[in-house]
Amino acid sequence: MTTTPPESSTPDGDSAALAAANAGARAKVLAWARRSIDLIPTSWLLTAGGAALLATTALFGGLQAAAVDPLPGLAVGDTFSGSDLEMTVVGVELRSDRGNASVYPDEEKNERVLVVTVDVVNTFPTPRMSVSGGKNPPVINGIRVDGIDEPASVSRADDGLGSPMLQPDVPARLLVAWIVGPDDFHDGEEITLTLPDSTHYVGKSVMRGDYWDEVRIGATVTTTIQEVTTP
């Protein structure tokens, strides 16, 4: 005689029952959470959110951008320290002859020489060149006149030596010069100079030794041109 075994729950039936129970529990928790939030005054939520925002922005320097120091605006005779150099503009001349400047104007084209006289002290403990390559040199040939893009020629004012070496703590009067056209600049014209600044690095692997990088404008000097006539 055969008998039929009593029905028993299957694994699939147990899984379905468990899922239904979990879903019901989650629904009860979410409903309780919504009711709890509804009981909190809106002003409390805004205050709490604002406090969290302020705490977050404080970690990153505040809501406003960090203030940027303006470039110092100097006059003739003021000293600017940048690129481990002290630079003092003495004056600006427009000349028909080169004098001791290391440039050579074409007389037939009526070219003239714009000369910035600057007193320089190398405050770095080792000798340095007064000129360097690149579009934006960090040293004396990095001095610019508004309206002229190319680097200047640099020479000593006393003997005309071009691209002189700067000894530590030894003052040197230098001529920073450009060749200009006959109508580019005029006597009494106000011009603006920019003086270079940069960051000193010590190379330890590929580039060894001392070098100055991140070249930028450190200060401006506003003055007038004095035209010098040749006797």
PDB file of C-alpha atoms in Angstrom:
ATOM      1  CA  MET A   1       0.000   0.000   0.000  1.00  0.00           C
ATOM      2  CA  THR A   2       1.384   3.403  -0.936  1.00  0.00           C
ATOM      3  CA  THR A   3       0.914   6.543   1.088  1.00  0.00           C
ATOM      4  CA  THR A   4       1.355  10.199   0.169  1.00  0.00           C
ATOM      5  CA  PRO A   5       3.865  12.048   2.384  1.00  0.00           C
ATOM      6  CA  PRO A   6       2.582  15.196   4.094  1.00  0.00           C
ATOM      7  CA  GLU A   7       3.261  18.480   2.296  1.00  0.00           C
ATOM      8  CA  SER A   8       6.252  20.448   3.584  1.00  0.00           C
ATOM      9  CA  SER A   9       7.548  23.950   2.871  1.00  0.00           C
ATOM     10  CA  THR A  10      10.094  24.235   0.042  1.00  0.00           C
ATOM     11  CA  PRO A  11      13.267  26.385   0.061  1.00  0.00           C
ATOM     12  CA  ASP A  12      11.675  28.722  -2.500  1.00  0.00           C
ATOM     13  CA  GLY A  13       8.707  29.225  -0.245  1.00  0.00           C
ATOM     14  CA  ASP A  14      10.896  30.103   2.742  1.00  0.00           C
ATOM     15  CA  SER A  15      12.848  32.720   0.675  1.00  0.00           C
ATOM     16  CA  ALA A  16       9.675  34.406  -0.489  1.00  0.00           C
ATOM     17  CA  ALA A  17       8.322  34.580   3.042  1.00  0.00           C
ATOM     18  CA  LEU A  18      11.584  36.047   4.372  1.00  0.00           C
ATOM     19  CA  ALA A  19      11.720  38.692   1.617  1.00  0.00           C
ATOM     20  CA  ALA A  20       8.174  39.737   2.364  1.00  0.00           C
ATOM     21  CA  ALA A  21       8.948  40.069   6.048  1.00  0.00           C
ATOM     22  CA  ASN A  22      12.055  42.211   5.360  1.00  0.00           C
ATOM     23  CA  ALA A  23      10.129  44.470   3.013  1.00  0.00           C
ATOM     24  CA  GLY A  24       7.486  45.027   5.642  1.00  0.00           C
ATOM     25  CA  ALA A  25      10.107  45.899   8.261  1.00  0.00           C
ATOM     26  CA  ARG A  26      11.819  48.398   5.953  1.00  0.00           C
ATOM     27  CA  ALA A  27       8.512  50.061   5.186  1.00  0.00           C
ATOM     28  CA  LYS A  28       7.789  50.486   8.913  1.00  0.00           C
ATOM     29  CA  VAL A  29      11.266  52.010   9.523  1.00  0.00           C
ATOM     30  CA  LEU A  30      10.937  54.471   6.620  1.00  0.00           C
ATOM     31  CA  ALA A  31       7.496  55.539   7.755  1.00  0.00           C
ATOM     32  CA  TRP A  32       8.796  56.161  11.276  1.00  0.00           C
ATOM     33  CA  ALA A  33      11.739  58.177   9.908  1.00  0.00           C
ATOM     34  CA  ARG A  34       9.431  60.376   7.807  1.00  0.00           C
ATOM     35  CA  ARG A  35       7.196  61.075  10.791  1.00  0.00           C
ATOM     36  CA  SER A  36      10.241  61.953  12.928  1.00  0.00           C
ATOM     37  CA  ILE A  37      11.599  64.405  10.320  1.00  0.00           C
ATOM     38  CA  ASP A  38       8.201  66.068   9.990  1.00  0.00           C
ATOM     39  CA  LEU A  39       8.282  66.809  13.728  1.00  0.00           C
ATOM     40  CA  ILE A  40      11.628  68.744  13.441  1.00  0.00           C
ATOM     41  CA  PRO A  41      11.156  72.507  12.801  1.00  0.00           C
ATOM     42  CA  THR A  42      12.391  73.664   9.387  1.00  0.00           C
ATOM     43  CA  SER A  43      14.543  76.383  10.970  1.00  0.00           C
ATOM     44  CA  TRP A  44      16.478  73.679  12.864  1.00  0.00           C
ATOM     45  CA  LEU A  45      17.213  71.864   9.631  1.00  0.00           C
ATOM     46  CA  LEU A  46      18.412  75.072   7.935  1.00  0.00           C
ATOM     47  CA  THR A  47      20.596  75.942  10.912  1.00  0.00           C
ATOM     48  CA  ALA A  48      22.127  72.497  11.002  1.00  0.00           C
ATOM     49  CA  GLY A  49      22.731  72.547   7.242  1.00  0.00           C
ATOM     50  CA  GLY A  50      24.304  76.000   7.445  1.00  0.00           C
ATOM     51  CA  ALA A  51      26.592  74.901  10.263  1.00  0.00           C
ATOM     52  CA  ALA A  52      27.725  71.903   8.225  1.00  0.00           C
ATOM     53  CA  LEU A  53      28.381  74.152   5.199  1.00  0.00           C
ATOM     54  CA  LEU A  54      30.415  76.630   7.238  1.00  0.00           C
ATOM     55  CA  ALA A  55      32.402  73.842   8.846  1.00  0.00           C
ATOM     56  CA  THR A  56      33.208  72.391   5.416  1.00  0.00           C
ATOM     57  CA  THR A  57      34.195  75.707   3.819  1.00  0.00           C
ATOM     58  CA  ALA A  58      36.358  76.593   6.814  1.00  0.00           C
ATOM     59  CA  LEU A  59      38.482  73.554   6.059  1.00  0.00           C
ATOM     60  CA  PHE A  60      39.161  74.937   2.558  1.00  0.00           C
ATOM     61  CA  GLY A  61      39.942  78.544   3.447  1.00  0.00           C
ATOM     62  CA  GLY A  62      36.480  80.068   3.840  1.00  0.00           C
ATOM     63  CA  LEU A  63      33.809  81.251   1.456  1.00  0.00           C
ATOM     64  CA  GLN A  64      35.850  84.061  -0.091  1.00  0.00           C
ATOM     65  CA  ALA A  65      38.924  83.641  -2.274  1.00  0.00           C
ATOM     66  CA  ALA A  66      42.241  84.321  -0.619  1.00  0.00           C
ATOM     67  CA  ALA A  67      43.301  87.945  -0.992  1.00  0.00           C
ATOM     68  CA  VAL A  68      46.092  88.595  -3.505  1.00  0.00           C
ATOM     69  CA  ASP A  69      48.645  91.212  -2.569  1.00  0.00           C
ATOM     70  CA  PRO A  70      48.777  93.998  -5.191  1.00  0.00           C
ATOM     71  CA  LEU A  71      52.015  94.625  -7.030  1.00  0.00           C
ATOM     72  CA  PRO A  72      54.050  97.364  -5.371  1.00  0.00           C
ATOM     73  CA  GLY A  73      54.141 100.539  -7.439  1.00  0.00           C
ATOM     74  CA  LEU A  74      57.536 102.199  -7.078  1.00  0.00           C
ATOM     75  CA  ALA A  75      59.148 105.428  -8.176  1.00  0.00           C
ATOM     76  CA  VAL A  76      62.659 106.212  -9.345  1.00  0.00           C
ATOM     77  CA  GLY A  77      65.019 105.750  -6.412  1.00  0.00           C
ATOM     78  CA  ASP A  78      62.923 103.071  -4.678  1.00  0.00           C
ATOM     79  CA  THR A  79      64.540  99.671  -4.131  1.00  0.00           C
ATOM     80  CA  PHE A  80      62.822  96.391  -4.944  1.00  0.00           C
ATOM     81  CA  SER A  81      64.095  92.998  -3.741  1.00  0.00           C
ATOM     82  CA  GLY A  82      63.303  90.113  -6.066  1.00  0.00           C
ATOM     83  CA  SER A  83      65.090  87.061  -7.487  1.00  0.00           C
ATOM     84  CA  ASP A  84      67.709  87.537  -4.731  1.00  0.00           C
ATOM     85  CA  LEU A  85      68.590  90.919  -6.238  1.00  0.00           C
ATOM     86  CA  GLU A  86      68.125  94.475  -5.016  1.00  0.00           C
ATOM     87  CA  MET A  87      67.141  96.675  -7.972  1.00  0.00           C
ATOM     88  CA  THR A  88      66.896 100.468  -7.858  1.00  0.00           C
ATOM     89  CA  VAL A  89      65.902 102.330 -11.033  1.00  0.00           C
ATOM     90  CA  VAL A  90      67.945 105.530 -11.327  1.00  0.00           C
ATOM     91  CA  GLY A  91      66.418 106.961 -14.505  1.00  0.00           C
ATOM     92  CA  VAL A  92      65.372 106.407 -18.128  1.00  0.00           C
ATOM     93  CA  GLU A  93      67.073 108.073 -21.083  1.00  0.00           C
ATOM     94  CA  LEU A  94      66.418 108.236 -24.803  1.00  0.00           C
ATOM     95  CA  ARG A  95      69.719 108.584 -26.664  1.00  0.00           C
ATOM     96  CA  SER A  96      70.801 108.911 -30.269  1.00  0.00           C
ATOM     97  CA  ASP A  97      74.197 107.357 -29.450  1.00  0.00           C
ATOM     98  CA  ARG A  98      74.818 104.047 -27.697  1.00  0.00           C
ATOM     99  CA  GLY A  99      77.225 105.355 -25.054  1.00  0.00           C
ATOM    100  CA  ASN A 100      78.290 102.348 -22.956  1.00  0.00           C
ATOM    101  CA  ALA A 101      75.147 100.370 -23.774  1.00  0.00           C
ATOM    102  CA  SER A 102      75.841  97.094 -25.558  1.00  0.00           C
ATOM    103  CA  VAL A 103      73.492  97.792 -28.481  1.00  0.00           C
ATOM    104  CA  TYR A 104      74.234  99.237 -31.914  1.00  0.00           C
ATOM    105  CA  PRO A 105      71.527 101.462 -33.460  1.00  0.00           C
ATOM    106  CA  ASP A 106      71.412 102.077 -37.200  1.00  0.00           C
ATOM    107  CA  GLU A 107      72.069 105.780 -37.810  1.00  0.00           C
ATOM    108  CA  GLU A 108      70.665 105.639 -41.341  1.00  0.00           C
ATOM    109  CA  LYS A 109      67.323 104.443 -39.945  1.00  0.00           C
ATOM    110  CA  ASN A 110      67.419 107.095 -37.213  1.00  0.00           C
ATOM    111  CA  GLU A 111      67.226 104.375 -34.592  1.00  0.00           C
ATOM    112  CA  ARG A 112      67.710 105.442 -31.000  1.00  0.00           C
ATOM    113  CA  VAL A 113      68.555 103.761 -27.716  1.00  0.00           C
ATOM    114  CA  LEU A 114      66.208 103.591 -24.750  1.00  0.00           C
ATOM    115  CA  VAL A 115      68.341 103.128 -21.637  1.00  0.00           C
ATOM    116  CA  VAL A 116      67.203 102.270 -18.101  1.00  0.00           C
ATOM    117  CA  THR A 117      69.938 102.909 -15.556  1.00  0.00           C
ATOM    118  CA  VAL A 118      69.593 100.616 -12.554  1.00  0.00           C
ATOM    119  CA  ASP A 119      71.700 100.026  -9.443  1.00  0.00           C
ATOM    120  CA  VAL A 120      71.875  96.330  -8.591  1.00  0.00           C
ATOM    121  CA  VAL A 121      73.131  94.339  -5.606  1.00  0.00           C
ATOM    122  CA  ASN A 122      73.367  90.554  -5.747  1.00  0.00           C
ATOM    123  CA  THR A 123      72.122  89.384  -2.334  1.00  0.00           C
ATOM    124  CA  PHE A 124      72.805  85.711  -3.111  1.00  0.00           C
ATOM    125  CA  PRO A 125      76.003  84.347  -1.498  1.00  0.00           C
ATOM    126  CA  THR A 126      77.632  83.335  -4.818  1.00  0.00           C
ATOM    127  CA  PRO A 127      78.343  85.239  -8.088  1.00  0.00           C
ATOM    128  CA  ARG A 128      75.538  85.330 -10.659  1.00  0.00           C
ATOM    129  CA  MET A 129      75.093  86.428 -14.246  1.00  0.00           C
ATOM    130  CA  SER A 130      73.080  89.582 -14.877  1.00  0.00           C
ATOM    131  CA  VAL A 131      71.410  88.046 -17.940  1.00  0.00           C
ATOM    132  CA  SER A 132      69.866  84.689 -18.739  1.00  0.00           C
ATOM    133  CA  GLY A 133      68.084  83.050 -21.649  1.00  0.00           C
ATOM    134  CA  GLY A 134      64.405  82.471 -22.184  1.00  0.00           C
ATOM    135  CA  LYS A 135      61.505  84.772 -22.895  1.00  0.00           C
ATOM    136  CA  ASN A 136      61.068  85.818 -19.251  1.00  0.00           C
ATOM    137  CA  PRO A 137      64.491  86.006 -17.583  1.00  0.00           C
ATOM    138  CA  PRO A 138      64.515  86.173 -13.787  1.00  0.00           C
ATOM    139  CA  VAL A 139      67.477  88.574 -13.663  1.00  0.00           C
ATOM    140  CA  ILE A 140      68.317  92.060 -14.951  1.00  0.00           C
ATOM    141  CA  ASN A 141      67.475  91.456 -18.604  1.00  0.00           C
ATOM    142  CA  GLY A 142      64.016  90.518 -17.301  1.00  0.00           C
ATOM    143  CA  ILE A 143      63.318  94.222 -16.703  1.00  0.00           C
ATOM    144  CA  ARG A 144      60.691  95.308 -19.206  1.00  0.00           C
ATOM    145  CA  VAL A 145      59.368  98.577 -20.595  1.00  0.00           C
ATOM    146  CA  ASP A 146      55.661  98.643 -21.352  1.00  0.00           C
ATOM    147  CA  GLY A 147      55.412  98.330 -25.129  1.00  0.00           C
ATOM    148  CA  ILE A 148      58.649  96.367 -25.631  1.00  0.00           C
ATOM    149  CA  ASP A 149      58.463  92.584 -25.406  1.00  0.00           C
ATOM    150  CA  GLU A 150      62.003  91.409 -26.106  1.00  0.00           C
ATOM    151  CA  PRO A 151      64.672  91.075 -23.396  1.00  0.00           C
ATOM    152  CA  ALA A 152      67.057  93.966 -22.951  1.00  0.00           C
ATOM    153  CA  SER A 153      70.802  94.151 -23.436  1.00  0.00           C
ATOM    154  CA  VAL A 154      72.707  94.676 -20.177  1.00  0.00           C
ATOM    155  CA  SER A 155      76.106  96.290 -19.677  1.00  0.00           C
ATOM    156  CA  ARG A 156      78.100  98.027 -16.972  1.00  0.00           C
ATOM    157  CA  ALA A 157      77.683 101.806 -16.880  1.00  0.00           C
ATOM    158  CA  ASP A 158      81.348 102.476 -16.121  1.00  0.00           C
ATOM    159  CA  ASP A 159      83.172 100.388 -18.743  1.00  0.00           C
ATOM    160  CA  GLY A 160      80.478  99.044 -21.080  1.00  0.00           C
ATOM    161  CA  LEU A 161      81.183  95.380 -20.281  1.00  0.00           C
ATOM    162  CA  GLY A 162      78.271  93.370 -21.625  1.00  0.00           C
ATOM    163  CA  SER A 163      76.374  90.737 -19.627  1.00  0.00           C
ATOM    164  CA  PRO A 164      78.477  91.355 -16.510  1.00  0.00           C
ATOM    165  CA  MET A 165      78.781  88.979 -13.565  1.00  0.00           C
ATOM    166  CA  LEU A 166      77.256  90.174 -10.300  1.00  0.00           C
ATOM    167  CA  GLN A 167      79.410  89.594  -7.234  1.00  0.00           C
ATOM    168  CA  PRO A 168      77.742  89.008  -3.854  1.00  0.00           C
ATOM    169  CA  ASP A 169      76.925  92.219  -1.968  1.00  0.00           C
ATOM    170  CA  VAL A 170      78.857  94.377  -4.461  1.00  0.00           C
ATOM    171  CA  PRO A 171      76.775  97.261  -5.918  1.00  0.00           C
ATOM    172  CA  ALA A 172      76.857  97.614  -9.696  1.00  0.00           C
ATOM    173  CA  ARG A 173      75.369 100.320 -11.892  1.00  0.00           C
ATOM    174  CA  LEU A 174      74.018  98.727 -15.065  1.00  0.00           C
ATOM    175  CA  LEU A 175      72.553  99.964 -18.337  1.00  0.00           C
ATOM    176  CA  VAL A 176      69.475  98.087 -19.527  1.00  0.00           C
ATOM    177  CA  ALA A 177      69.022  99.062 -23.178  1.00  0.00           C
ATOM    178  CA  TRP A 178      66.828  98.511 -26.241  1.00  0.00           C
ATOM    179  CA  ILE A 179      67.060  99.794 -29.818  1.00  0.00           C
ATOM    180  CA  VAL A 180      63.860 101.679 -30.686  1.00  0.00           C
ATOM    181  CA  GLY A 181      62.464 103.418 -33.736  1.00  0.00           C
ATOM    182  CA  PRO A 182      62.598 107.216 -34.191  1.00  0.00           C
ATOM    183  CA  ASP A 183      58.920 107.629 -33.265  1.00  0.00           C
ATOM    184  CA  ASP A 184      58.509 104.883 -30.661  1.00  0.00           C
ATOM    185  CA  PHE A 185      59.259 107.028 -27.597  1.00  0.00           C
ATOM    186  CA  HIS A 186      59.609 110.741 -26.892  1.00  0.00           C
ATOM    187  CA  ASP A 187      61.150 113.106 -24.378  1.00  0.00           C
ATOM    188  CA  GLY A 188      58.961 113.607 -21.306  1.00  0.00           C
ATOM    189  CA  GLU A 189      56.779 110.594 -22.069  1.00  0.00           C
ATOM    190  CA  GLU A 190      55.598 108.647 -19.033  1.00  0.00           C
ATOM    191  CA  ILE A 191      56.390 104.956 -19.159  1.00  0.00           C
ATOM    192  CA  THR A 192      56.007 101.946 -16.874  1.00  0.00           C
ATOM    193  CA  LEU A 193      58.764  99.455 -16.116  1.00  0.00           C
ATOM    194  CA  THR A 194      58.303  96.003 -14.629  1.00  0.00           C
ATOM    195  CA  LEU A 195      60.901  94.387 -12.379  1.00  0.00           C
ATOM    196  CA  PRO A 196      61.225  90.591 -12.260  1.00  0.00           C
ATOM    197  CA  ASP A 197      60.784  88.283  -9.315  1.00  0.00           C
ATOM    198  CA  SER A 198      61.176  84.492  -9.143  1.00  0.00           C
ATOM    199  CA  THR A 199      61.618  81.528  -6.819  1.00  0.00           C
ATOM    200  CA  HIS A 200      65.015  80.054  -5.964  1.00  0.00           C
ATOM    201  CA  TYR A 201      65.474  76.296  -6.311  1.00  0.00           C
ATOM    202  CA  VAL A 202      68.391  73.935  -5.723  1.00  0.00           C
ATOM    203  CA  GLY A 203      68.631  71.209  -8.357  1.00  0.00           C
ATOM    204  CA  LYS A 204      69.550  67.776  -7.033  1.00  0.00           C
ATOM    205  CA  SER A 205      69.047  65.391  -9.945  1.00  0.00           C
ATOM    206  CA  VAL A 206      68.708  66.411 -13.608  1.00  0.00           C
ATOM    207  CA  MET A 207      69.257  70.150 -13.013  1.00  0.00           C
ATOM    208  CA  ARG A 208      71.987  70.562 -10.437  1.00  0.00           C
ATOM    209  CA  GLY A 209      72.979  73.787  -8.760  1.00  0.00           C
ATOM    210  CA  ASP A 210      71.000  76.967  -8.093  1.00  0.00           C
ATOM    211  CA  TYR A 211      68.387  78.283 -10.460  1.00  0.00           C
ATOM    212  CA  TRP A 212      65.442  80.709 -10.386  1.00  0.00           C
ATOM    213  CA  ASP A 213      62.089  79.702 -11.792  1.00  0.00           C
ATOM    214  CA  GLU A 214      58.415  80.718 -11.702  1.00  0.00           C
ATOM    215  CA  VAL A 215      59.337  84.134 -13.098  1.00  0.00           C
ATOM    216  CA  ARG A 216      56.728  86.812 -12.515  1.00  0.00           C
ATOM    217  CA  ILE A 217      56.359  90.587 -12.261  1.00  0.00           C
ATOM    218  CA  GLY A 218      57.491  91.659  -8.819  1.00  0.00           C
ATOM    219  CA  ALA A 219      56.955  95.428  -8.994  1.00  0.00           C
ATOM    220  CA  THR A 220      56.266  98.303 -11.374  1.00  0.00           C
ATOM    221  CA  VAL A 221      58.067 101.617 -11.702  1.00  0.00           C
ATOM    222  CA  THR A 222      56.438 104.626 -13.359  1.00  0.00           C
ATOM    223  CA  THR A 223      58.708 107.417 -14.561  1.00  0.00           C
ATOM    224  CA  THR A 224      59.302 109.821 -17.463  1.00  0.00           C
ATOM    225  CA  ILE A 225      61.819 109.622 -20.262  1.00  0.00           C
ATOM    226  CA  GLN A 226      64.635 112.166 -20.432  1.00  0.00           C
ATOM    227  CA  GLU A 227      65.984 112.683 -23.924  1.00  0.00           C
ATOM    228  CA  VAL A 228      69.752 113.121 -24.112  1.00  0.00           C
ATOM    229  CA  THR A 229      71.127 115.045 -27.056  1.00  0.00           C
ATOM    230  CA  THR A 230      74.548 114.239 -28.456  1.00  0.00           C
ATOM    231  CA  PRO A 231      76.960 117.168 -28.151  1.00  0.00           C
TER     232      PRO A 231
END
